[in-house]
Amino acid sequence: MRKLLWGFSLLVIIVVLGGCSSSSKASDSPEAKDVGYQIVEHGGLSDRRAVLDKDNVKKIEDIIADIKWDKTVSVDKGSKEDAVFWFIDQDNKEGKKYKVWFNETGSADVQDEKQVWGVLEGKNGETLSSIFKLNEQK
């Protein structure tokens, strides 16, 4: 009887811990339906546009997840950002905004709305830039 009670208690603990971890992860970063963005045109930001292709939305989510954010860095950009983008969830609510400066080397500097900086190295910066450029051609 004691072993049965011990086994049942262990099972309840595992189920409770598993449920807590998956629900907090889902609420922290809901899956984006679309990505809204504006690019710099003629010195100002363009009209609002959207990336609707699910593969490209997933690529942007993955790129942002891979950024190494540095709260200690304070960068004073002398130029206006090249693009501003945000995720749009299933309820059409906009998430936090990101500003992006694309560099000639293919990398990109990213700033979130809390003024925290991150860098996209090589391929990720190029991919983000190409998604916005390809979307403009449609």
N, CA, C and O atoms as a MOPAC input file, in Angstrom:
PM7 MOZYME 1SCF
protein

 N      0.82200 1    -1.19300 1     0.00000 1
 C      0.00000 1     0.00000 1     0.00000 1
 C      0.86900 1     1.26100 1     0.00000 1
 O      0.57100 1     2.25300 1    -0.66500 1
 N      1.94100 1     1.18000 1     0.76300 1
 C      2.83500 1     2.33200 1     0.85000 1
 C      3.50700 1     2.61000 1    -0.49100 1
 O      3.66300 1     3.77000 1    -0.87100 1
 N      3.90900 1     1.55300 1    -1.21800 1
 C      4.53400 1     1.72000 1    -2.52800 1
 C      3.54100 1     2.31900 1    -3.52200 1
 O      3.91200 1     3.15200 1    -4.34900 1
 N      2.29800 1     1.89800 1    -3.44100 1
 C      1.27100 1     2.41900 1    -4.33300 1
 C      1.04700 1     3.91000 1    -4.08400 1
 O      0.93100 1     4.68700 1    -5.03200 1
 N      0.98500 1     4.30500 1    -2.83100 1
 C      0.81100 1     5.71000 1    -2.47500 1
 C      2.02300 1     6.52900 1    -2.92800 1
 O      1.85600 1     7.63500 1    -3.44100 1
 N      3.21600 1     6.01300 1    -2.74900 1
 C      4.45100 1     6.68800 1    -3.16900 1
 C      4.47900 1     6.86100 1    -4.70100 1
 O      4.81400 1     7.93400 1    -5.20300 1
 N      4.12900 1     5.80800 1    -5.42200 1
 C      4.09100 1     5.86600 1    -6.88400 1
 C      3.06300 1     6.86200 1    -7.38600 1
 O      3.33700 1     7.61900 1    -8.31700 1
 N      1.87100 1     6.87000 1    -6.77500 1
 C      0.82900 1     7.82200 1    -7.16700 1
 C      1.26800 1     9.25500 1    -6.88900 1
 O      1.03100 1    10.13600 1    -7.71500 1
 N      1.90100 1     9.51000 1    -5.74700 1
 C      2.39000 1    10.85800 1    -5.40100 1
 C      3.43300 1    11.32700 1    -6.39600 1
 O      3.41600 1    12.48400 1    -6.81500 1
 N      4.33200 1    10.45000 1    -6.77400 1
 C      5.36900 1    10.78800 1    -7.74400 1
 C      4.75300 1    11.11700 1    -9.10600 1
 O      5.18600 1    12.05900 1    -9.77000 1
 N      3.76100 1    10.35700 1    -9.51600 1
 C      3.08300 1    10.60500 1   -10.78100 1
 C      2.38600 1    11.97600 1   -10.76600 1
 O      2.45700 1    12.71200 1   -11.75000 1
 N      1.72200 1    12.31700 1    -9.67200 1
 C      1.04400 1    13.61500 1    -9.55400 1
 C      2.05500 1    14.75600 1    -9.64300 1
 O      1.79800 1    15.75200 1   -10.31800 1
 N      3.18500 1    14.62800 1    -8.98000 1
 C      4.22500 1    15.67000 1    -9.01000 1
 C      4.73900 1    15.86000 1   -10.43100 1
 O      4.90500 1    16.99600 1   -10.87400 1
 N      4.99200 1    14.78700 1   -11.14400 1
 C      5.50300 1    14.87800 1   -12.51300 1
 C      4.48700 1    15.55600 1   -13.42100 1
 O      4.85100 1    16.41000 1   -14.22900 1
 N      3.21500 1    15.18300 1   -13.29600 1
 C      2.16800 1    15.78600 1   -14.12600 1
 C      2.03200 1    17.27500 1   -13.82600 1
 O      1.90100 1    18.08300 1   -14.74500 1
 N      2.06200 1    17.64300 1   -12.55100 1
 C      1.93000 1    19.05500 1   -12.17700 1
 C      3.10700 1    19.86300 1   -12.69400 1
 O      2.90600 1    20.94000 1   -13.25600 1
 N      4.32400 1    19.37700 1   -12.52300 1
 C      5.49900 1    20.10000 1   -13.01100 1
 C      5.50400 1    20.18800 1   -14.52900 1
 O      5.86000 1    21.23000 1   -15.08000 1
 N      5.12500 1    19.13700 1   -15.20600 1
 C      5.06700 1    19.15900 1   -16.66900 1
 C      4.03700 1    20.14600 1   -17.16800 1
 O      4.29100 1    20.85400 1   -18.14200 1
 N      2.89400 1    20.21600 1   -16.53500 1
 C      1.84400 1    21.15400 1   -16.91800 1
 C      2.24900 1    22.59100 1   -16.69500 1
 O      1.92000 1    23.45700 1   -17.50600 1
 N      2.95300 1    22.86400 1   -15.61600 1
 C      3.38300 1    24.23300 1   -15.32200 1
 C      4.40500 1    24.72300 1   -16.33600 1
 O      4.32700 1    25.86300 1   -16.79500 1
 N      5.35000 1    23.88400 1   -16.68400 1
 C      6.40200 1    24.35100 1   -17.58800 1
 C      5.86900 1    24.58900 1   -18.99100 1
 O      6.27800 1    25.55400 1   -19.63600 1
 N      4.97900 1    23.75200 1   -19.48200 1
 C      4.48200 1    23.95600 1   -20.83700 1
 C      3.52000 1    25.13200 1   -20.91900 1
 O      3.50200 1    25.82800 1   -21.93400 1
 N      2.72600 1    25.37500 1   -19.89300 1
 C      1.79200 1    26.49300 1   -19.95200 1
 C      2.50800 1    27.82200 1   -19.83500 1
 O      2.08400 1    28.79200 1   -20.46300 1
 N      3.58000 1    27.90800 1   -19.05500 1
 C      4.29900 1    29.17700 1   -18.95600 1
 C      5.04600 1    29.47400 1   -20.24200 1
 O      5.15800 1    30.63700 1   -20.63000 1
 N      5.55300 1    28.46200 1   -20.90700 1
 C      6.24200 1    28.68200 1   -22.17300 1
 C      5.26800 1    29.19800 1   -23.22600 1
 O      5.59300 1    30.11500 1   -23.98100 1
 N      4.09500 1    28.62000 1   -23.27600 1
 C      3.11400 1    29.04200 1   -24.27400 1
 C      2.66900 1    30.47500 1   -24.04100 1
 O      2.45800 1    31.21200 1   -25.00400 1
 N      2.52100 1    30.88900 1   -22.79700 1
 C      2.05700 1    32.24200 1   -22.53300 1
 C      3.16000 1    33.27400 1   -22.73300 1
 O      2.86400 1    34.43900 1   -22.99700 1
 N      4.42700 1    32.87300 1   -22.61300 1
 C      5.53100 1    33.81000 1   -22.79300 1
 C      5.69000 1    34.22000 1   -24.25100 1
 O      5.98200 1    35.38100 1   -24.54000 1
 N      5.50400 1    33.29100 1   -25.15700 1
 C      5.70800 1    33.61400 1   -26.56400 1
 C      4.66500 1    32.92300 1   -27.42900 1
 O      4.92500 1    31.86500 1   -28.00100 1
 N      3.49400 1    33.52000 1   -27.52300 1
 C      2.48000 1    32.91400 1   -28.37000 1
 C      2.94000 1    32.90800 1   -29.82400 1
 O      3.68700 1    33.78400 1   -30.26000 1
 N      2.48600 1    31.92200 1   -30.54800 1
 C      2.87800 1    31.81400 1   -31.94900 1
 C      2.30000 1    32.97900 1   -32.74700 1
 O      1.11500 1    33.29700 1   -32.64500 1
 N      3.14800 1    33.59500 1   -33.52900 1
 C      2.71900 1    34.74300 1   -34.32700 1
 C      1.94300 1    34.27400 1   -35.55800 1
 O      2.27200 1    33.26300 1   -36.17800 1
 N      0.92600 1    35.02600 1   -35.88400 1
 C      0.15900 1    34.77000 1   -37.10100 1
 C      0.80700 1    35.49200 1   -38.26800 1
 O      0.94300 1    34.93300 1   -39.35600 1
 N      1.20400 1    36.72900 1   -38.03900 1
 C      1.82400 1    37.56300 1   -39.06600 1
 C      2.91900 1    38.40400 1   -38.42100 1
 O      3.06600 1    38.43500 1   -37.19900 1
 N      3.68200 1    39.08400 1   -39.27300 1
 C      4.65900 1    40.06300 1   -38.80400 1
 C      4.34000 1    41.37700 1   -39.50800 1
 O      4.37300 1    41.45700 1   -40.73600 1
 N      4.03400 1    42.39500 1   -38.72900 1
 C      3.82800 1    43.72100 1   -39.29700 1
 C      5.16200 1    44.43200 1   -39.37500 1
 O      6.04200 1    44.19700 1   -38.54700 1
 N      5.31800 1    45.29500 1   -40.35600 1
 C      6.58600 1    46.01700 1   -40.47200 1
 C      6.41000 1    47.30500 1   -41.25700 1
 O      5.43500 1    47.49600 1   -41.98300 1
 N      7.39000 1    48.17700 1   -41.08400 1
 C      7.52800 1    49.39300 1   -41.87200 1
 C      9.00300 1    49.52000 1   -42.21200 1
 O      9.86300 1    49.20500 1   -41.38900 1
 N      9.29600 1    49.97800 1   -43.41500 1
 C     10.67800 1    50.20900 1   -43.80700 1
 C     10.88200 1    51.69900 1   -44.03700 1
 O      9.92500 1    52.44900 1   -44.23000 1
 N     12.13600 1    52.11300 1   -44.01300 1
 C     12.44000 1    53.51900 1   -44.24200 1
 C     12.39800 1    53.79600 1   -45.73600 1
 O     13.06700 1    53.13500 1   -46.53100 1
 N     11.59600 1    54.78700 1   -46.09700 1
 C     11.49200 1    55.23500 1   -47.48200 1
 C     11.53300 1    56.75500 1   -47.47900 1
 O     10.76200 1    57.40100 1   -46.76900 1
 N     12.41500 1    57.31500 1   -48.25900 1
 C     12.49700 1    58.76800 1   -48.40400 1
 C     12.62000 1    59.48100 1   -47.05200 1
 O     12.01600 1    60.53300 1   -46.84300 1
 N     13.40200 1    58.90500 1   -46.14100 1
 C     13.65700 1    59.52700 1   -44.85600 1
 C     12.61000 1    59.27800 1   -43.78500 1
 O     12.81600 1    59.66600 1   -42.63500 1
 N     11.50100 1    58.64800 1   -44.12000 1
 C     10.45700 1    58.34800 1   -43.14000 1
 C     10.03200 1    56.89200 1   -43.24900 1
 O     10.46100 1    56.17400 1   -44.15200 1
 N      9.19200 1    56.46700 1   -42.32800 1
 C      8.72700 1    55.09100 1   -42.36200 1
 C      7.57400 1    54.93000 1   -43.34400 1
 O      6.72400 1    55.81000 1   -43.47700 1
 N      7.56200 1    53.80200 1   -44.02000 1
 C      6.51100 1    53.49300 1   -44.99400 1
 C      5.18400 1    53.23400 1   -44.28400 1
 O      5.10400 1    53.23000 1   -43.05600 1
 N      4.15400 1    53.01900 1   -45.08700 1
 C      2.88500 1    52.56100 1   -44.53500 1
 C      3.10400 1    51.19600 1   -43.89300 1
 O      4.08400 1    50.51100 1   -44.18900 1
 N      2.19700 1    50.81300 1   -43.02600 1
 C      2.28500 1    49.50200 1   -42.38500 1
 C      2.05100 1    48.40600 1   -43.41800 1
 O      1.14700 1    48.49300 1   -44.24900 1
 N      2.87400 1    47.38900 1   -43.34400 1
 C      2.78500 1    46.24600 1   -44.24500 1
 C      2.85800 1    44.98300 1   -43.40400 1
 O      3.10100 1    45.04900 1   -42.19900 1
 N      2.65100 1    43.84500 1   -44.02700 1
 C      2.68900 1    42.59600 1   -43.26200 1
 C      3.35400 1    41.47000 1   -44.03800 1
 O      3.20300 1    41.35700 1   -45.25500 1
 N      4.08700 1    40.64600 1   -43.31500 1
 C      4.61200 1    39.39200 1   -43.84400 1
 C      3.57900 1    38.34000 1   -43.46900 1
 O      3.37000 1    38.07000 1   -42.28600 1
 N      2.93600 1    37.75000 1   -44.45600 1
 C      1.85100 1    36.80000 1   -44.21600 1
 C      2.26700 1    35.34800 1   -44.42500 1
 O      1.60300 1    34.43100 1   -43.94200 1
 N      3.37500 1    35.14100 1   -45.15100 1
 C      3.85900 1    33.79300 1   -45.43400 1
 C      4.30800 1    33.12400 1   -44.13500 1
 O      5.21200 1    33.61800 1   -43.46100 1
 N      3.68100 1    32.00400 1   -43.78600 1
 C      3.93900 1    31.32200 1   -42.50800 1
 C      5.40300 1    30.90400 1   -42.35000 1
 O      5.95200 1    30.97800 1   -41.25100 1
 N      6.03900 1    30.46400 1   -43.44600 1
 C      7.45000 1    30.07400 1   -43.36200 1
 C      8.32600 1    31.26600 1   -43.00200 1
 O      9.24000 1    31.14500 1   -42.18600 1
 N      8.04900 1    32.41400 1   -43.60900 1
 C      8.83500 1    33.60900 1   -43.30100 1
 C      8.55800 1    34.13000 1   -41.89600 1
 O      9.46800 1    34.62200 1   -41.23000 1
 N      7.30900 1    34.02800 1   -41.43700 1
 C      6.98800 1    34.43200 1   -40.06500 1
 C      7.76900 1    33.55800 1   -39.09200 1
 O      8.33000 1    34.06300 1   -38.12000 1
 N      7.81000 1    32.25000 1   -39.34300 1
 C      8.55300 1    31.32200 1   -38.48100 1
 C     10.04900 1    31.64400 1   -38.51100 1
 O     10.71100 1    31.59500 1   -37.47400 1
 N     10.58400 1    31.97000 1   -39.68600 1
 C     12.00400 1    32.33100 1   -39.78200 1
 C     12.30600 1    33.55900 1   -38.92700 1
 O     13.32400 1    33.59800 1   -38.23600 1
 N     11.42900 1    34.56000 1   -38.96800 1
 C     11.64600 1    35.77700 1   -38.18100 1
 C     11.57300 1    35.45100 1   -36.69100 1
 O     12.37900 1    35.95700 1   -35.91100 1
 N     10.62000 1    34.61500 1   -36.28800 1
 C     10.52900 1    34.19500 1   -34.88500 1
 C     11.82200 1    33.51400 1   -34.44300 1
 O     12.34300 1    33.80100 1   -33.36600 1
 N     12.33500 1    32.61500 1   -35.27400 1
 C     13.56300 1    31.89600 1   -34.94700 1
 C     14.75700 1    32.84300 1   -34.86800 1
 O     15.61100 1    32.69900 1   -33.99300 1
 N     14.81500 1    33.80700 1   -35.77600 1
 C     15.91700 1    34.77800 1   -35.76800 1
 C     15.90300 1    35.57700 1   -34.47200 1
 O     16.94700 1    35.75100 1   -33.84400 1
 N     14.73900 1    36.06200 1   -34.06400 1
 C     14.64600 1    36.84800 1   -32.83400 1
 C     14.97800 1    35.98700 1   -31.61900 1
 O     15.59700 1    36.46700 1   -30.67000 1
 N     14.57200 1    34.72600 1   -31.64100 1
 C     14.87500 1    33.82200 1   -30.52300 1
 C     16.38000 1    33.59100 1   -30.38600 1
 O     16.86400 1    33.32000 1   -29.28700 1
 N     17.12500 1    33.69400 1   -31.48900 1
 C     18.57300 1    33.45000 1   -31.46800 1
 C     19.40700 1    34.68200 1   -31.11600 1
 O     20.61800 1    34.56400 1   -30.93400 1
 N     18.79400 1    35.84700 1   -31.01700 1
 C     19.56200 1    37.06400 1   -30.72000 1
 C     20.15600 1    36.97800 1   -29.32100 1
 O     19.49800 1    36.55100 1   -28.37300 1
 N     21.38900 1    37.38500 1   -29.21900 1
 C     22.05000 1    37.50100 1   -27.91800 1
 C     21.88100 1    38.94800 1   -27.45900 1
 O     22.60600 1    39.83600 1   -27.90600 1
 N     20.91300 1    39.17800 1   -26.55900 1
 C     20.61600 1    40.52700 1   -26.08400 1
 C     21.63600 1    40.93600 1   -25.03900 1
 O     22.06700 1    40.11500 1   -24.22900 1
 N     22.02400 1    42.20900 1   -25.05700 1
 C     22.99600 1    42.73400 1   -24.10200 1
 C     22.43600 1    43.99600 1   -23.45400 1
 O     22.40100 1    45.06000 1   -24.07200 1
 N     22.00100 1    43.86500 1   -22.20600 1
 C     21.38200 1    44.98600 1   -21.49500 1
 C     22.40300 1    46.04200 1   -21.07900 1
 O     22.02300 1    47.14700 1   -20.69200 1
 N     23.67800 1    45.71800 1   -21.15400 1
 C     24.70600 1    46.66300 1   -20.71400 1
 C     25.16300 1    47.59900 1   -21.82500 1
 O     25.82400 1    48.60300 1   -21.56100 1
 N     24.81600 1    47.27600 1   -23.05800 1
 C     25.27200 1    48.07500 1   -24.19200 1
 C     24.31800 1    49.23900 1   -24.42700 1
 O     23.09700 1    49.07900 1   -24.40500 1
 N     24.89400 1    50.39700 1   -24.64800 1
 C     24.10500 1    51.56900 1   -25.01500 1
 C     24.68200 1    52.09400 1   -26.32500 1
 O     25.80300 1    52.60000 1   -26.36500 1
 N     23.91200 1    51.96900 1   -27.37900 1
 C     24.38200 1    52.36300 1   -28.70100 1
 C     23.62300 1    53.60800 1   -29.12900 1
 O     22.39800 1    53.67400 1   -29.02500 1
 N     24.37000 1    54.59200 1   -29.61000 1
 C     23.74400 1    55.80000 1   -30.11500 1
 C     23.83500 1    55.75300 1   -31.63300 1
 O     24.88000 1    56.04700 1   -32.21300 1
 N     22.74600 1    55.38400 1   -32.26000 1
 C     22.72600 1    55.30600 1   -33.71600 1
 C     22.48800 1    56.70000 1   -34.27300 1
 O     21.51200 1    57.36200 1   -33.91900 1
 N     23.37300 1    57.13600 1   -35.13600 1
 C     23.23000 1    58.44300 1   -35.75400 1
 C     22.23600 1    58.43400 1   -36.90500 1
 O     21.80300 1    59.48700 1   -37.37200 1
 N     21.88400 1    57.25300 1   -37.35200 1
 C     20.96500 1    57.15200 1   -38.49000 1
 C     19.63900 1    56.54200 1   -38.04300 1
 O     19.55800 1    55.85700 1   -37.02300 1
 N     18.61900 1    56.80800 1   -38.82300 1
 C     17.30600 1    56.23200 1   -38.55600 1
 C     17.35800 1    54.74800 1   -38.88300 1
 O     18.09700 1    54.33200 1   -39.77600 1
 N     16.59000 1    53.96000 1   -38.17600 1
 C     16.54300 1    52.51900 1   -38.42200 1
 C     16.11800 1    52.23200 1   -39.86400 1
 O     15.48400 1    53.06500 1   -40.51200 1
 N     16.47600 1    51.04800 1   -40.35300 1
 C     16.09900 1    50.63200 1   -41.69900 1
 C     14.69900 1    50.02400 1   -41.73600 1
 O     14.01100 1    50.08100 1   -42.75500 1
 N     14.28800 1    49.44100 1   -40.61000 1
 C     12.96400 1    48.82500 1   -40.54100 1
 C     12.51000 1    48.74800 1   -39.08600 1
 O     13.32000 1    48.72400 1   -38.15900 1
 N     11.20800 1    48.71100 1   -38.92000 1
 C     10.57500 1    48.46700 1   -37.62900 1
 C      9.61800 1    47.30700 1   -37.86200 1
 O      8.88600 1    47.29600 1   -38.85200 1
 N      9.61600 1    46.31900 1   -36.95000 1
 C      8.66900 1    45.22400 1   -37.12200 1
 C      8.14700 1    44.74600 1   -35.78600 1
 O      8.72900 1    45.03000 1   -34.73900 1
 N      7.03700 1    44.01300 1   -35.83200 1
 C      6.38300 1    43.50200 1   -34.63300 1
 C      5.61300 1    42.24900 1   -35.02600 1
 O      5.21700 1    42.07700 1   -36.17900 1
 N      5.40900 1    41.38300 1   -34.04600 1
 C      4.64200 1    40.16600 1   -34.27500 1
 C      3.16500 1    40.44600 1   -34.01200 1
 O      2.82400 1    41.23200 1   -33.12800 1
 N      2.30200 1    39.80800 1   -34.77300 1
 C      0.85600 1    39.92900 1   -34.61400 1
 C      0.33300 1    38.54300 1   -34.25000 1
 O      0.54300 1    37.58000 1   -34.98700 1
 N     -0.35500 1    38.44800 1   -33.10200 1
 C     -0.80900 1    37.13500 1   -32.64900 1
 C     -2.14800 1    36.74100 1   -33.27500 1
 O     -2.68100 1    37.45500 1   -34.12400 1
 N     -2.67500 1    35.61500 1   -32.85300 1
 C     -3.91300 1    35.07200 1   -33.42200 1
 C     -5.11400 1    35.99000 1   -33.20000 1
 O     -6.08700 1    35.93600 1   -33.95300 1
 N     -5.04700 1    36.83300 1   -32.16600 1
 C     -6.14400 1    37.77200 1   -31.87000 1
 C     -5.91900 1    39.13300 1   -32.51200 1
 O     -6.59300 1    40.10400 1   -32.16500 1
 N     -4.96500 1    39.21200 1   -33.45700 1
 C     -4.58900 1    40.45500 1   -34.14800 1
 C     -4.05200 1    41.52700 1   -33.20300 1
 O     -4.17500 1    42.72100 1   -33.47600 1
 N     -3.46100 1    41.10000 1   -32.10200 1
 C     -2.82000 1    42.03900 1   -31.17400 1
 C     -1.34600 1    42.14300 1   -31.53600 1
 O     -0.68800 1    41.14500 1   -31.83200 1
 N     -0.84100 1    43.37300 1   -31.50600 1
 C      0.56400 1    43.60100 1   -31.83000 1
 C      1.42900 1    43.35000 1   -30.60900 1
 O      1.09100 1    43.74600 1   -29.49400 1
 N      2.54900 1    42.68500 1   -30.84100 1
 C      3.51900 1    42.45600 1   -29.78000 1
 C      4.52200 1    43.59600 1   -29.74200 1
 O      4.33100 1    44.63400 1   -30.37600 1
 N      5.60400 1    43.38700 1   -28.98100 1
 C      6.58300 1    44.46500 1   -28.87800 1
 C      7.27600 1    44.71500 1   -30.20400 1
 O      7.40400 1    43.82600 1   -31.04600 1
 N      7.72000 1    45.95500 1   -30.36300 1
 C      8.33300 1    46.37200 1   -31.62100 1
 C      9.85100 1    46.24700 1   -31.54100 1
 O     10.45800 1    46.37700 1   -30.47800 1
 N     10.43500 1    45.99200 1   -32.70300 1
 C     11.87600 1    45.90100 1   -32.85300 1
 C     12.30300 1    46.86300 1   -33.95100 1
 O     11.65100 1    46.96300 1   -34.99100 1
 N     13.41100 1    47.57300 1   -33.71000 1
 C     14.02000 1    48.41800 1   -34.73600 1
 C     15.24900 1    47.68500 1   -35.25100 1
 O     15.96300 1    47.03200 1   -34.48900 1
 N     15.49100 1    47.80200 1   -36.56900 1
 C     16.61900 1    47.08400 1   -37.17400 1
 C     17.43600 1    48.02900 1   -38.03800 1
 O     16.89000 1    48.81600 1   -38.81100 1
 N     18.76700 1    47.94100 1   -37.89500 1
 C     19.71200 1    48.63200 1   -38.76400 1
 C     20.49600 1    47.54100 1   -39.47700 1
 O     21.21500 1    46.77500 1   -38.83600 1
 N     20.36300 1    47.46500 1   -40.80000 1
 C     21.09300 1    46.46300 1   -41.58500 1
 C     22.46500 1    47.02100 1   -41.92500 1
 O     22.59000 1    48.18000 1   -42.31900 1
 N     23.50200 1    46.18800 1   -41.77100 1
 C     24.87800 1    46.59200 1   -42.04000 1
 C     25.35100 1    46.03200 1   -43.37200 1
 O     24.81400 1    45.03400 1   -43.85500 1
 N     26.34400 1    46.66200 1   -43.96300 1
 C     26.87700 1    46.22700 1   -45.25000 1
 C     27.48900 1    44.83500 1   -45.19500 1
 O     27.57800 1    44.15300 1   -46.21600 1
 N     27.90500 1    44.41500 1   -44.02200 1
 C     28.54300 1    43.10400 1   -43.86300 1
 C     27.53900 1    41.95900 1   -43.81300 1
 O     27.93100 1    40.79300 1   -43.76800 1
 N     26.22900 1    42.28700 1   -43.82000 1
 C     25.19900 1    41.25600 1   -43.73000 1
 C     24.64700 1    41.09700 1   -42.32600 1
 O     23.58800 1    40.49700 1   -42.14200 1
 N     25.34400 1    41.62100 1   -41.34000 1
 C     24.83200 1    41.55900 1   -39.98000 1
 C     23.78300 1    42.65400 1   -39.79600 1
 O     23.56900 1    43.47800 1   -40.68600 1
 N     23.13800 1    42.65400 1   -38.64500 1
 C     22.14400 1    43.68900 1   -38.35300 1
 C     22.14900 1    43.97500 1   -36.86100 1
 O     22.36800 1    43.08200 1   -36.04300 1
 N     21.90500 1    45.22500 1   -36.52200 1
 C     21.75000 1    45.62600 1   -35.12800 1
 C     20.26200 1    45.73300 1   -34.84700 1
 O     19.51600 1    46.30000 1   -35.64500 1
 N     19.82900 1    45.19500 1   -33.72100 1
 C     18.41600 1    45.17100 1   -33.37600 1
 C     18.24200 1    45.81100 1   -32.00500 1
 O     19.04400 1    45.59800 1   -31.09500 1
 N     17.18400 1    46.59600 1   -31.87600 1
 C     16.85100 1    47.20400 1   -30.59400 1
 C     15.38800 1    46.89900 1   -30.29800 1
 O     14.52100 1    47.09100 1   -31.15100 1
 N     15.11600 1    46.41900 1   -29.07600 1
 C     13.71700 1    46.20100 1   -28.72200 1
 C     13.15300 1    47.47400 1   -28.10200 1
 O     13.86900 1    48.46000 1   -27.93100 1
 N     11.87100 1    47.44600 1   -27.77100 1
 C     11.23500 1    48.66400 1   -27.27700 1
 C     11.70500 1    49.06700 1   -25.88900 1
 O     11.37500 1    50.15700 1   -25.42100 1
 N     12.47000 1    48.20700 1   -25.21900 1
 C     13.04200 1    48.55200 1   -23.91200 1
 C     14.45800 1    49.09700 1   -24.05400 1
 O     15.17700 1    49.23100 1   -23.06400 1
 N     14.85800 1    49.41000 1   -25.28300 1
 C     16.17700 1    49.95100 1   -25.59200 1
 C     17.30900 1    48.94500 1   -25.33000 1
 O     18.44100 1    49.34900 1   -25.06700 1
 N     17.01500 1    47.65600 1   -25.40000 1
 C     18.03200 1    46.61700 1   -25.24800 1
 C     18.52000 1    46.23600 1   -26.64400 1
 O     17.72700 1    46.06200 1   -27.57000 1
 N     19.83700 1    46.11200 1   -26.77500 1
 C     20.44900 1    45.87100 1   -28.08500 1
 C     20.85900 1    44.42100 1   -28.27000 1
 O     21.21200 1    43.72300 1   -27.32000 1
 N     20.80100 1    43.99400 1   -29.51500 1
 C     21.28000 1    42.68500 1   -29.90200 1
 C     21.85900 1    42.76600 1   -31.30000 1
 O     21.61300 1    43.72900 1   -32.02700 1
 N     22.62900 1    41.75800 1   -31.67600 1
 C     23.24600 1    41.73800 1   -33.00000 1
 C     22.85900 1    40.44000 1   -33.70100 1
 O     22.91400 1    39.35700 1   -33.12000 1
 N     22.47000 1    40.57800 1   -34.95900 1
 C     22.23500 1    39.42300 1   -35.82100 1
 C     23.47300 1    39.26800 1   -36.69000 1
 O     23.78800 1    40.14300 1   -37.49700 1
 N     24.15100 1    38.18400 1   -36.52800 1
 C     25.36300 1    37.95800 1   -37.31000 1
 C     25.03300 1    37.37800 1   -38.67700 1
 O     24.08700 1    36.60500 1   -38.82600 1
 N     25.81300 1    37.75400 1   -39.65700 1
 C     25.78600 1    37.20500 1   -41.00600 1
 C     24.45900 1    36.74500 1   -41.54500 1
 O     23.61900 1    37.55900 1   -41.93100 1
 N     24.26400 1    35.43600 1   -41.57400 1
 C     23.11800 1    34.82900 1   -42.24200 1
 C     21.77700 1    35.32900 1   -41.68600 1
 O     20.85600 1    35.59000 1   -42.46100 1
 N     21.65200 1    35.46400 1   -40.37700 1
 C     20.38000 1    35.90500 1   -39.80000 1
 C     20.02600 1    37.33000 1   -40.21600 1
 O     18.86600 1    37.61900 1   -40.51100 1
 N     21.00700 1    38.21500 1   -40.24100 1
 C     20.75900 1    39.57800 1   -40.69700 1
 C     20.36800 1    39.61900 1   -42.15800 1
 O     19.45700 1    40.35000 1   -42.54700 1
 N     21.05800 1    38.83100 1   -42.96700 1
 C     20.75000 1    38.75700 1   -44.40200 1
 C     19.36000 1    38.16400 1   -44.63900 1
 O     18.62200 1    38.63500 1   -45.50500 1
 N     19.00500 1    37.13800 1   -43.87700 1
 C     17.69300 1    36.50600 1   -44.02300 1
 C     16.58100 1    37.48500 1   -43.68300 1
 O     15.60200 1    37.59000 1   -44.42200 1
 N     16.72000 1    38.20200 1   -42.57300 1
 C     15.70000 1    39.17000 1   -42.17800 1
 C     15.55000 1    40.25400 1   -43.24200 1
 O     14.43300 1    40.61300 1   -43.61400 1
 N     16.66000 1    40.76600 1   -43.72200 1
 C     16.62900 1    41.78400 1   -44.76700 1
 C     15.94900 1    41.25700 1   -46.02500 1
 O     15.12600 1    41.95000 1   -46.62400 1
 N     16.28500 1    40.04600 1   -46.42300 1
 C     15.71500 1    39.49400 1   -47.65800 1
 C     14.22000 1    39.22000 1   -47.52100 1
 O     13.48900 1    39.35300 1   -48.50200 1
 N     13.74600 1    38.84600 1   -46.34400 1
 C     12.31000 1    38.61300 1   -46.15700 1
 C     11.54700 1    39.90600 1   -46.39100 1
 O     10.52900 1    39.91100 1   -47.08300 1
 N     12.03100 1    41.00100 1   -45.82200 1
 C     11.35000 1    42.27400 1   -46.01800 1
 C     11.44200 1    42.72400 1   -47.48000 1
 O     10.46100 1    43.22400 1   -48.03000 1
 N     12.60300 1    42.55400 1   -48.11400 1
 C     12.76300 1    42.96000 1   -49.51900 1
 C     11.91300 1    42.11400 1   -50.45200 1
 O     11.29700 1    42.64300 1   -51.37700 1
 N     11.87200 1    40.79200 1   -50.22000 1
 C     11.05600 1    39.90200 1   -51.05300 1
 C      9.57600 1    40.23200 1   -50.89500 1
 O      8.81900 1    40.20200 1   -51.86500 1
 N      9.17500 1    40.54300 1   -49.68300 1
 C      7.77600 1    40.86900 1   -49.43700 1
 C      7.38400 1    42.15700 1   -50.15700 1
 O      6.23700 1    42.31600 1   -50.57400 1
 N      8.33500 1    43.07200 1   -50.30000 1
 C      8.08300 1    44.35100 1   -50.99600 1
 C      7.84100 1    44.12400 1   -52.48600 1
 O      7.11700 1    44.89500 1   -53.11500 1
 N      8.43100 1    43.08300 1   -53.05600 1
 C      8.33000 1    42.82600 1   -54.48000 1
 C      6.99700 1    42.20000 1   -54.88100 1
 O      6.66300 1    42.16100 1   -56.06500 1
 N      6.24200 1    41.71500 1   -53.91300 1
 C      4.96800 1    41.02800 1   -54.20000 1
 C      3.89100 1    42.03200 1   -54.54300 1
 O      2.75300 1    41.64900 1   -54.81300 1

